[in-house]
Amino acid sequence: MRPRLLLAPAGHGKTQFVIEQIRATLASEPLSPVIVIVPNSIQAAGFRQRLCAAGGALGVDVHTFHTLYAELLTRAGQPIPLLLDPVRIRLLRDIVDDLCERGAMTHFAALRDKPGFIALLRNTIEELKRARIFPNDFSASVKGLGSRLEEISIVYTVYQEWLQKQNWADNEGRGWLAAIALESNPTLFADTRLLAVSGFDEFNPTQLAVLSLFANRAKETIITLTGDIQNPNRSAHHRFHRAQQAITSSLSIQPEAMDSSSMLSADIANVEASLFENQQSSIVNPKSEIEFIEAQTRAVEARAALRWVKARVVRDGMKLSDVAILARDLEPYRPFIEETAAEFGIPLRIVGGQPLNENPAIAALLALLSLPAEDWSRRALIESWRSPYFDFSEYGINSTSAATLDEISRVGRVSQGLSQWREAFAMWEKRKVTEFDEDLPTLDSKVFAEHTGSARLSNLQSQETLESAFNSFVDLLTPPNRASIKEYVAFVESLIGDDMTSPNENGLNVVVNARANQSTLERDVAALSAFKDILRGLVLAESVLENDSLAYADFYKDLRGAVESATYTIPAESGVFVASALDGRGLSFEAIVLMGLSEGEFPKQEREDILLRESDRAALNLETKLHGDEATFFYQAITRGRQRLLLTHPYLAEDGQAWEPSPFWAEIRRLNVGSLEVRVRGDAGGVDPAEAASKVEWVESAQDFDIHIKNGIEVLRARMNPKASGIYEGELFDLSERFGAGHGWSASRLESYGTCPFEFFVAYALGLEPRTPLEEGFDVRMLGSMLHKILEEVYATDDPLKNLQERARKVFESAPGDYGFRPTALWELQKVELTRVLEKTIRALDEASQGLAPFRMEARFGMGEPSLVLNTSAGEVRLHGYIDRLDAAPDGSLRVIDYKAGSAPISSNHLKEGRRLQLPIYALAARDALGLGEVSSGFYWHIQKAEASSLKLEKFEGGVKAAFETAIKHIGAHVAGIRAGHFEPKAPEEGCPSYCPAVGFCWRKK
Ligand code: SF4
C-alpha cells in the first residue's frame, strides 16, 4: 500500500488518530509488528503512555530515528558500537590537540582550550553527517575557501577515519549504515504491518532516506504532519510546509487532509485558526480559557504562573501531568520556577535536566578535587572543610576546624600554595595576640581572652592538632603527579567512598552524607549518579583512545569540562511538565502556561552559525540556519493546551527598565480582545488570602497579622525613623555585672563607645571582627605597629636620625613574620618610602620639641603596673594602656604624645563630644598611676603628615585641667551607658569606619 501523508492543523487529534489506527490494526491482526517513529525520547515516552492508556501497547515498538537505526543494524546482523558523547568529545579534543601540535591547525589553535569549542565542532560534524555530506566531498568543496573551512574538513576526515578504523559509529553514521542495510537487504523489516510517523516538523536527508526505503516495504505507512490542505501557505505552518515538501518529494506522494475536527476549546481553537492570518477573531465574547498576566519581574512571573497551575489542579481537578509550563528559553526561569514550586508543594518534571555543575554536592566535590590541581586555594580548601558532604572525622577535622583554619589563613595572608599554608601555621602563634588589640601587644592570648571576656580564642582548635589534621588532609588529597585516567578515576572514587546508607571507613562518605538530608536526598543522589557516569565515560574514552598518562591538572580540566556540559534528572513519577517551547512540541496537555512573552525573548533572534556561516552554507548547498521558524514555534506552543492557556511576560527588565511585550503577545491580544490583562506587582500583599498558594503567601497576604508580624512592623518602623531611639535601637538589659567595678578599660574602647555605642557593642561585647577580603601586603594596623616600633627604638638611642636607617631596616626585615603579612612586589619601595616618612617626622618632631627631651617610651599602666583609677559619675573606673611617648620640659613638667599612623584630623571638638579620650587619659595615667609628674601639654602626632593634631591639651578651652574634667565626665557617662545596656547606633558624621564590624548589617550605616 502506498504511504499516506495526512495533514491536519494543530490540536486536531493527529496522535489520537495514529493510536486508533494502531488499535484497529492490532484488533484485526493481533501481535502483528507495528513500528512508530517520533522525533525524540520525550515524545516517545508520551506516546507510549497514551498508547497504554488507550489499551494497545502490546507488540508496538516506539522509536526515535536513532533507536530505529540501532534496531535496523541489529536485525541486519551488523550491530555496531555507538560512540558515546564523552568519548566523542575526548576523541575530538585529541584530534584538535594533535593537529595543533603538528602545525596542521592554525586558524582554530587559539580556540582549542576555550569552553564550548569542541562541542561546536561536534555539532558541525553532526550537521554535515545528517545532511549526508561525506568527508571527501566536504574536503573537495571547501578546498581554497580558507583555513577555517579547510581545518574543519581535516578534523571531520580524521574523525571519520578513526571511526571506520575502530569499526564504531556515531548516531548519524548508524543512520547511513541503516540506509545501506535496508537497500541491500529487501527482507529487512519487510514483515512490518504498520509504520506510523508522528509529531515531526522537519526531516533531515538521512531520515528521509531511511524512511523512504522503510515505507516502501511496510504493508501500511501513515505519516501525520501539521498542515492545512486548504491553506498551504499559512505563516504559522511555514516550518511544517518545508517538512511536507521534503516528504512528498522523497516518497513521491501527495498529502491528504485528515478527517478531523479541533479538540481545542473554543477560544484556543479560534486562536489556532486565526494566528498570523489577516482575519478578525470569530469569538465575540471570549470566555476565560485564555488568560494574560503581566508581572513585574521574572520571579514574580514564575510565582503567578505556578499559582495559576495550582489553581488548575486544586480547583479544576486536573492531574499534575495534565498541566505544563513552557518558555522559549527556560534557563532564566528555571531557578524561580524550582524555588516557587518547592514553596507551593508542586512536583515538577523538568525536561533537559538540571546543570550538573550547579548541584551543591557536585560543586563541593569539584572544589575539593580542584585543590591539588589549583595549588590549594584558600577559599576552596576552607569551604571543603565546612561542606556537609564530606566526613573528615577520621583525619581529625571537626566542626571547629574550619573556623580555626580560617583564622590561621587570615593571619598568614594565605591565598594559595602549600608553602603559604605552612608559613601561616608558623605565624599563627605569634600573630594571634597582636591581631586582636593594639593596646595589648605583649599579653598572651589567654590573658587577652580573660581580659576581654572573649571566649573566641579558647573555642578554636589547638594549633598542633590542626596542623596534623591539615597534613593528613593534604596527603589524602594528593594524587600521583602523572597517572592514567583510570587511576585518577579510582582516586576520585576512593574519595567519594562507597554508595552505602551508613558511614564506613572508606573515603569521605559523600553519598552517605547526601542521603542524610531528606529534603535534598533525591536531587543529590541523582547528581552523584550522573557524576559517576561521567567518570565511567572518561575511563571508556581512555580505553578506546589509548591515551598516555597525563598530569592531574589535565585530568581535572577534562573532568570539569565534562561536568560543565552535563545535566542530571531528578526522578519524578509525576509532576507538572516544565520545558522549553521546543521540547514541548508534539505533546498535549489540558492546560499550559507560556512564559516570557517579552520583546527579544519570543520570537528569539536567529543567529548565524559561527563555524559554518550562511555564505558557506549557500556555497555547500547546506540548509540555512536562519529559517524564520519562530512563528511556527509559537503556534506549536500555544496549541499544546486543549482547555486552558495562560500567557505571561515580565514588564520590567533586570535593570528596572520597562520591557515591552513581544509581538506574539500583541497578536493573541488582537485575536482575544475581550480578555483582560492582569498586572501583578512584586509583593504578595496584593494577593487575596483565599488565592494564596502557600503558607508563606497566606501569611504575607493576611490583613489580620499575628503578633510576630506586628512586632516585625514595629521594628521596621523604628529602624526607618531618622532618629535612633526606642527598644529596637540597641537597647539591651543591664550589663553592670559584665562591665562592673573590677572591669579594666582601655582608652580605645571608651572612644569606640563615644563614637558609636553600637559599634562598641558589636566589636567588644559580642567580640565580632570585620571580615575583609584577604589581600597581600600590610594593612593600616600593621603599618601603625611598624611605625610605632621604629619610633620607639630610635628614640631609645642618643641620635634618632642617625640610627633611623639601621633600626628601620631591622624592624622591616622581620615585619612580615612579626605582624603576619605577605610582602608584595612593592615592599622594597615601600620600605624606602616609609623610612623617608619617618625621617621627615623625626625632623618635624624635633622642631616641635625645642627645649624638651624624650623621657619615657611605651610607658605601661595597668597590666602588671599600677592602673589609673578615676572617680567618675559611674563610680571608680580602672584603666590600662600604653603611653607612646612622654617628653620632659626643663621645669620638670611632662608632655604626652600619642602617635597616629592614620591622617584623620583630630580636633578639640572630638574631646568635647567624648570621641577622643586617649590624650587626657594618658596624661592622667602619667601623673596619677605612674607618678611621673605633672603634665603641662600634649598632642596626637600624625606620623605620615609629620604634624601635630589641632587638639592640644594646653590649648583646650580651660587648659589641661578642663581637658581632664571633660574626659572624666565622658568616661563616667560612657561606662554608665555601657552598664545600662544603651547601644544605639550613631553613625559618625564623617561616615562609618570600614573597620566597624557592623558595616555589613547595620541599618544606620552611613
Ligand atoms: S556601621 Fe556605623 S552606625 Fe553602624 S555600628 Fe558601625 S559605626 Fe555605628
Short mmCIF file of N, CA, C and O in Angstrom, two decimals, residues 915-984:
data_model
loop_
_atom_site.label_atom_id
_atom_site.label_comp_id
_atom_site.label_asym_id
_atom_site.label_seq_id
_atom_site.Cartn_x
_atom_site.Cartn_y
_atom_site.Cartn_z
N ARG A 915 34.65 61.55 71.97
CA ARG A 915 35.12 60.58 70.97
C ARG A 915 36.62 60.39 70.99
O ARG A 915 37.12 59.42 70.45
N ARG A 916 37.36 61.34 71.57
CA ARG A 916 38.81 61.22 71.68
C ARG A 916 39.20 61.45 73.14
O ARG A 916 39.13 62.58 73.63
N LEU A 917 39.59 60.39 73.83
CA LEU A 917 39.87 60.49 75.27
C LEU A 917 41.28 60.06 75.62
O LEU A 917 41.71 60.18 76.77
N GLN A 918 41.99 59.52 74.63
CA GLN A 918 43.30 58.92 74.89
C GLN A 918 44.28 59.90 75.56
O GLN A 918 44.91 59.57 76.56
N LEU A 919 44.37 61.11 74.97
CA LEU A 919 45.38 62.06 75.43
C LEU A 919 45.20 62.40 76.92
O LEU A 919 46.15 62.24 77.71
N PRO A 920 43.98 62.87 77.34
CA PRO A 920 43.84 63.17 78.78
C PRO A 920 44.00 61.93 79.66
O PRO A 920 44.56 62.02 80.76
N ILE A 921 43.55 60.75 79.15
CA ILE A 921 43.70 59.54 79.97
C ILE A 921 45.19 59.24 80.17
O ILE A 921 45.64 58.94 81.29
N TYR A 922 45.99 59.35 79.09
CA TYR A 922 47.42 59.05 79.23
C TYR A 922 48.11 60.08 80.13
O TYR A 922 49.01 59.75 80.90
N ALA A 923 47.67 61.33 80.02
CA ALA A 923 48.27 62.37 80.87
C ALA A 923 47.95 62.09 82.34
O ALA A 923 48.84 62.17 83.22
N LEU A 924 46.68 61.70 82.60
CA LEU A 924 46.30 61.39 83.99
C LEU A 924 47.06 60.16 84.49
O LEU A 924 47.47 60.09 85.66
N ALA A 925 47.23 59.17 83.58
CA ALA A 925 47.95 57.95 83.98
C ALA A 925 49.40 58.26 84.33
O ALA A 925 49.95 57.75 85.32
N ALA A 926 50.04 59.15 83.52
CA ALA A 926 51.45 59.51 83.80
C ALA A 926 51.54 60.17 85.16
O ALA A 926 52.46 59.89 85.96
N ARG A 927 50.59 61.03 85.42
CA ARG A 927 50.66 61.77 86.69
C ARG A 927 50.24 60.89 87.87
O ARG A 927 50.98 60.76 88.84
N ASP A 928 49.03 60.24 87.77
CA ASP A 928 48.44 59.60 88.95
C ASP A 928 48.82 58.13 89.09
O ASP A 928 49.04 57.66 90.21
N ALA A 929 48.83 57.38 87.96
CA ALA A 929 49.12 55.94 88.09
C ALA A 929 50.63 55.70 88.20
O ALA A 929 51.10 54.93 89.04
N LEU A 930 51.40 56.40 87.34
CA LEU A 930 52.85 56.13 87.31
C LEU A 930 53.65 57.13 88.15
O LEU A 930 54.85 56.93 88.35
N GLY A 931 52.99 58.20 88.61
CA GLY A 931 53.64 59.18 89.48
C GLY A 931 54.84 59.84 88.84
O GLY A 931 55.86 60.09 89.49
N LEU A 932 54.73 60.15 87.53
CA LEU A 932 55.88 60.70 86.81
C LEU A 932 55.91 62.22 86.84
O LEU A 932 56.86 62.82 86.36
N GLY A 933 54.89 62.83 87.36
CA GLY A 933 54.90 64.29 87.46
C GLY A 933 53.71 64.92 86.76
O GLY A 933 52.90 64.22 86.12
N GLU A 934 53.62 66.24 86.83
CA GLU A 934 52.51 66.97 86.23
C GLU A 934 52.65 66.98 84.70
O GLU A 934 53.76 67.02 84.17
N VAL A 935 51.52 66.96 84.02
CA VAL A 935 51.55 67.06 82.55
C VAL A 935 51.07 68.47 82.19
O VAL A 935 50.01 68.90 82.63
N SER A 936 51.89 69.14 81.40
CA SER A 936 51.53 70.52 81.06
C SER A 936 51.07 70.66 79.61
O SER A 936 50.54 71.69 79.22
N SER A 937 51.30 69.64 78.82
CA SER A 937 50.89 69.74 77.40
C SER A 937 50.78 68.34 76.78
O SER A 937 51.20 67.34 77.39
N GLY A 938 50.25 68.31 75.57
CA GLY A 938 50.14 67.01 74.88
C GLY A 938 49.41 67.14 73.55
O GLY A 938 48.62 68.07 73.37
N PHE A 939 49.70 66.26 72.63
CA PHE A 939 49.00 66.25 71.34
C PHE A 939 49.11 64.85 70.71
O PHE A 939 49.91 64.01 71.15
N TYR A 940 48.29 64.67 69.67
CA TYR A 940 48.45 63.48 68.83
C TYR A 940 49.43 63.85 67.74
O TYR A 940 49.41 64.99 67.24
N TRP A 941 50.28 62.90 67.36
CA TRP A 941 51.25 63.19 66.29
C TRP A 941 50.93 62.32 65.07
O TRP A 941 50.97 61.08 65.14
N HIS A 942 50.58 63.00 63.96
CA HIS A 942 50.29 62.28 62.72
C HIS A 942 51.60 61.96 62.02
O HIS A 942 52.24 62.86 61.45
N ILE A 943 52.01 60.70 62.11
CA ILE A 943 53.36 60.33 61.64
C ILE A 943 53.54 60.64 60.17
O ILE A 943 54.53 61.23 59.75
N GLN A 944 52.55 60.25 59.36
CA GLN A 944 52.75 60.38 57.92
C GLN A 944 52.68 61.84 57.46
O GLN A 944 53.35 62.20 56.51
N LYS A 945 51.87 62.64 58.16
CA LYS A 945 51.80 64.06 57.79
C LYS A 945 52.89 64.87 58.49
O LYS A 945 53.08 66.05 58.21
N ALA A 946 53.56 64.24 59.45
CA ALA A 946 54.62 64.89 60.22
C ALA A 946 54.12 66.18 60.86
O ALA A 946 54.74 67.23 60.76
N GLU A 947 52.96 66.07 61.49
CA GLU A 947 52.45 67.28 62.18
C GLU A 947 51.58 66.87 63.38
O GLU A 947 51.07 65.75 63.45
N ALA A 948 51.42 67.85 64.29
CA ALA A 948 50.63 67.58 65.49
C ALA A 948 49.15 67.81 65.20
O ALA A 948 48.81 68.53 64.23
N SER A 949 48.30 67.19 66.00
CA SER A 949 46.86 67.38 65.82
C SER A 949 46.47 68.79 66.27
O SER A 949 47.20 69.43 67.03
N SER A 950 45.30 69.23 65.82
CA SER A 950 44.86 70.56 66.28
C SER A 950 44.39 70.47 67.74
O SER A 950 44.37 71.47 68.44
N LEU A 951 44.01 69.29 68.20
CA LEU A 951 43.69 69.12 69.63
C LEU A 951 45.00 69.11 70.42
O LEU A 951 45.86 68.25 70.21
N LYS A 952 45.15 70.10 71.29
CA LYS A 952 46.32 70.14 72.17
C LYS A 952 45.80 70.35 73.57
O LYS A 952 44.93 71.20 73.80
N LEU A 953 46.33 69.57 74.50
CA LEU A 953 45.82 69.64 75.87
C LEU A 953 45.92 71.06 76.44
O LEU A 953 44.98 71.57 77.04
N GLU A 954 47.07 71.69 76.22
CA GLU A 954 47.28 73.00 76.82
C GLU A 954 46.42 74.08 76.18
O GLU A 954 46.20 75.13 76.75
N LYS A 955 45.93 73.79 74.91
CA LYS A 955 45.12 74.81 74.23
C LYS A 955 43.63 74.52 74.37
O LYS A 955 42.80 75.23 73.81
N PHE A 956 43.28 73.45 75.05
CA PHE A 956 41.86 73.12 75.23
C PHE A 956 41.21 74.23 76.07
O PHE A 956 41.87 74.81 76.94
N GLU A 957 39.94 74.51 75.76
CA GLU A 957 39.26 75.59 76.49
C GLU A 957 39.31 75.32 77.99
O GLU A 957 38.78 74.29 78.44
N GLY A 958 39.99 76.16 78.73
CA GLY A 958 40.12 75.93 80.18
C GLY A 958 41.40 75.22 80.53
O GLY A 958 41.64 74.90 81.71
N GLY A 959 42.21 74.91 79.51
CA GLY A 959 43.52 74.32 79.75
C GLY A 959 43.47 72.82 80.03
O GLY A 959 42.45 72.15 79.87
N VAL A 960 44.62 72.32 80.51
CA VAL A 960 44.78 70.89 80.74
C VAL A 960 43.77 70.38 81.77
O VAL A 960 43.17 69.31 81.63
N LYS A 961 43.54 71.19 82.78
CA LYS A 961 42.63 70.78 83.85
C LYS A 961 41.22 70.55 83.29
O LYS A 961 40.56 69.55 83.59
N ALA A 962 40.80 71.48 82.44
CA ALA A 962 39.45 71.35 81.85
C ALA A 962 39.39 70.12 80.94
O ALA A 962 38.36 69.43 80.86
N ALA A 963 40.51 69.85 80.26
CA ALA A 963 40.54 68.65 79.40
C ALA A 963 40.37 67.40 80.26
O ALA A 963 39.63 66.46 79.90
N PHE A 964 41.03 67.39 81.42
CA PHE A 964 40.89 66.24 82.33
C PHE A 964 39.43 66.10 82.78
O PHE A 964 38.86 65.01 82.77
N GLU A 965 38.85 67.21 83.18
CA GLU A 965 37.47 67.16 83.70
C GLU A 965 36.50 66.69 82.60
O GLU A 965 35.61 65.88 82.86
N THR A 966 36.72 67.20 81.41
CA THR A 966 35.84 66.79 80.29
C THR A 966 35.96 65.28 80.06
O THR A 966 34.96 64.57 79.89
N ALA A 967 37.19 64.81 80.06
CA ALA A 967 37.40 63.37 79.81
C ALA A 967 36.75 62.54 80.92
O ALA A 967 36.06 61.54 80.64
N ILE A 968 36.94 62.94 82.16
CA ILE A 968 36.38 62.15 83.29
C ILE A 968 34.86 62.13 83.21
O ILE A 968 34.21 61.10 83.45
N LYS A 969 34.28 63.28 82.83
CA LYS A 969 32.81 63.35 82.70
C LYS A 969 32.34 62.34 81.62
O LYS A 969 31.42 61.58 81.85
N HIS A 970 33.01 62.33 80.49
CA HIS A 970 32.61 61.41 79.42
C HIS A 970 32.86 59.95 79.81
O HIS A 970 32.05 59.07 79.50
N ILE A 971 33.97 59.69 80.48
CA ILE A 971 34.27 58.31 80.87
C ILE A 971 33.15 57.79 81.78
O ILE A 971 32.64 56.68 81.60
N GLY A 972 32.73 58.62 82.73
CA GLY A 972 31.63 58.22 83.63
C GLY A 972 30.37 57.94 82.84
O GLY A 972 29.68 56.93 83.04
N ALA A 973 30.07 58.84 81.90
CA ALA A 973 28.83 58.68 81.12
C ALA A 973 28.90 57.44 80.23
O ALA A 973 27.94 56.68 80.11
N HIS A 974 30.06 57.21 79.62
CA HIS A 974 30.20 56.05 78.73
C HIS A 974 30.05 54.76 79.53
O HIS A 974 29.33 53.84 79.11
N VAL A 975 30.73 54.67 80.66
CA VAL A 975 30.67 53.43 81.45
C VAL A 975 29.24 53.20 81.95
O VAL A 975 28.72 52.08 81.90
N ALA A 976 28.59 54.27 82.37
CA ALA A 976 27.20 54.13 82.84
C ALA A 976 26.32 53.64 81.69
O ALA A 976 25.46 52.76 81.86
N GLY A 977 26.52 54.21 80.50
CA GLY A 977 25.72 53.81 79.33
C GLY A 977 25.94 52.34 78.98
O GLY A 977 25.00 51.60 78.68
N ILE A 978 27.20 51.92 79.05
CA ILE A 978 27.52 50.51 78.74
C ILE A 978 26.87 49.59 79.77
O ILE A 978 26.24 48.59 79.43
N ARG A 979 27.01 49.96 81.04
CA ARG A 979 26.43 49.10 82.09
C ARG A 979 24.91 49.04 81.99
O ARG A 979 24.31 48.03 82.29
N ALA A 980 24.31 50.16 81.53
CA ALA A 980 22.84 50.16 81.42
C ALA A 980 22.36 49.48 80.14
O ALA A 980 21.17 49.30 79.92
N GLY A 981 23.31 49.12 79.27
CA GLY A 981 22.94 48.41 78.03
C GLY A 981 22.41 49.33 76.94
O GLY A 981 21.59 48.93 76.13
N HIS A 982 22.88 50.60 76.92
CA HIS A 982 22.45 51.54 75.87
C HIS A 982 23.45 51.46 74.71
O HIS A 982 24.59 51.93 74.86
N PHE A 983 23.02 50.91 73.61
CA PHE A 983 23.97 50.76 72.48
C PHE A 983 23.35 51.22 71.17
O PHE A 983 23.39 50.53 70.15
N GLU A 984 22.72 52.38 71.17
CA GLU A 984 22.07 52.82 69.93
C GLU A 984 23.12 53.13 68.86
O GLU A 984 24.18 53.69 69.18
#
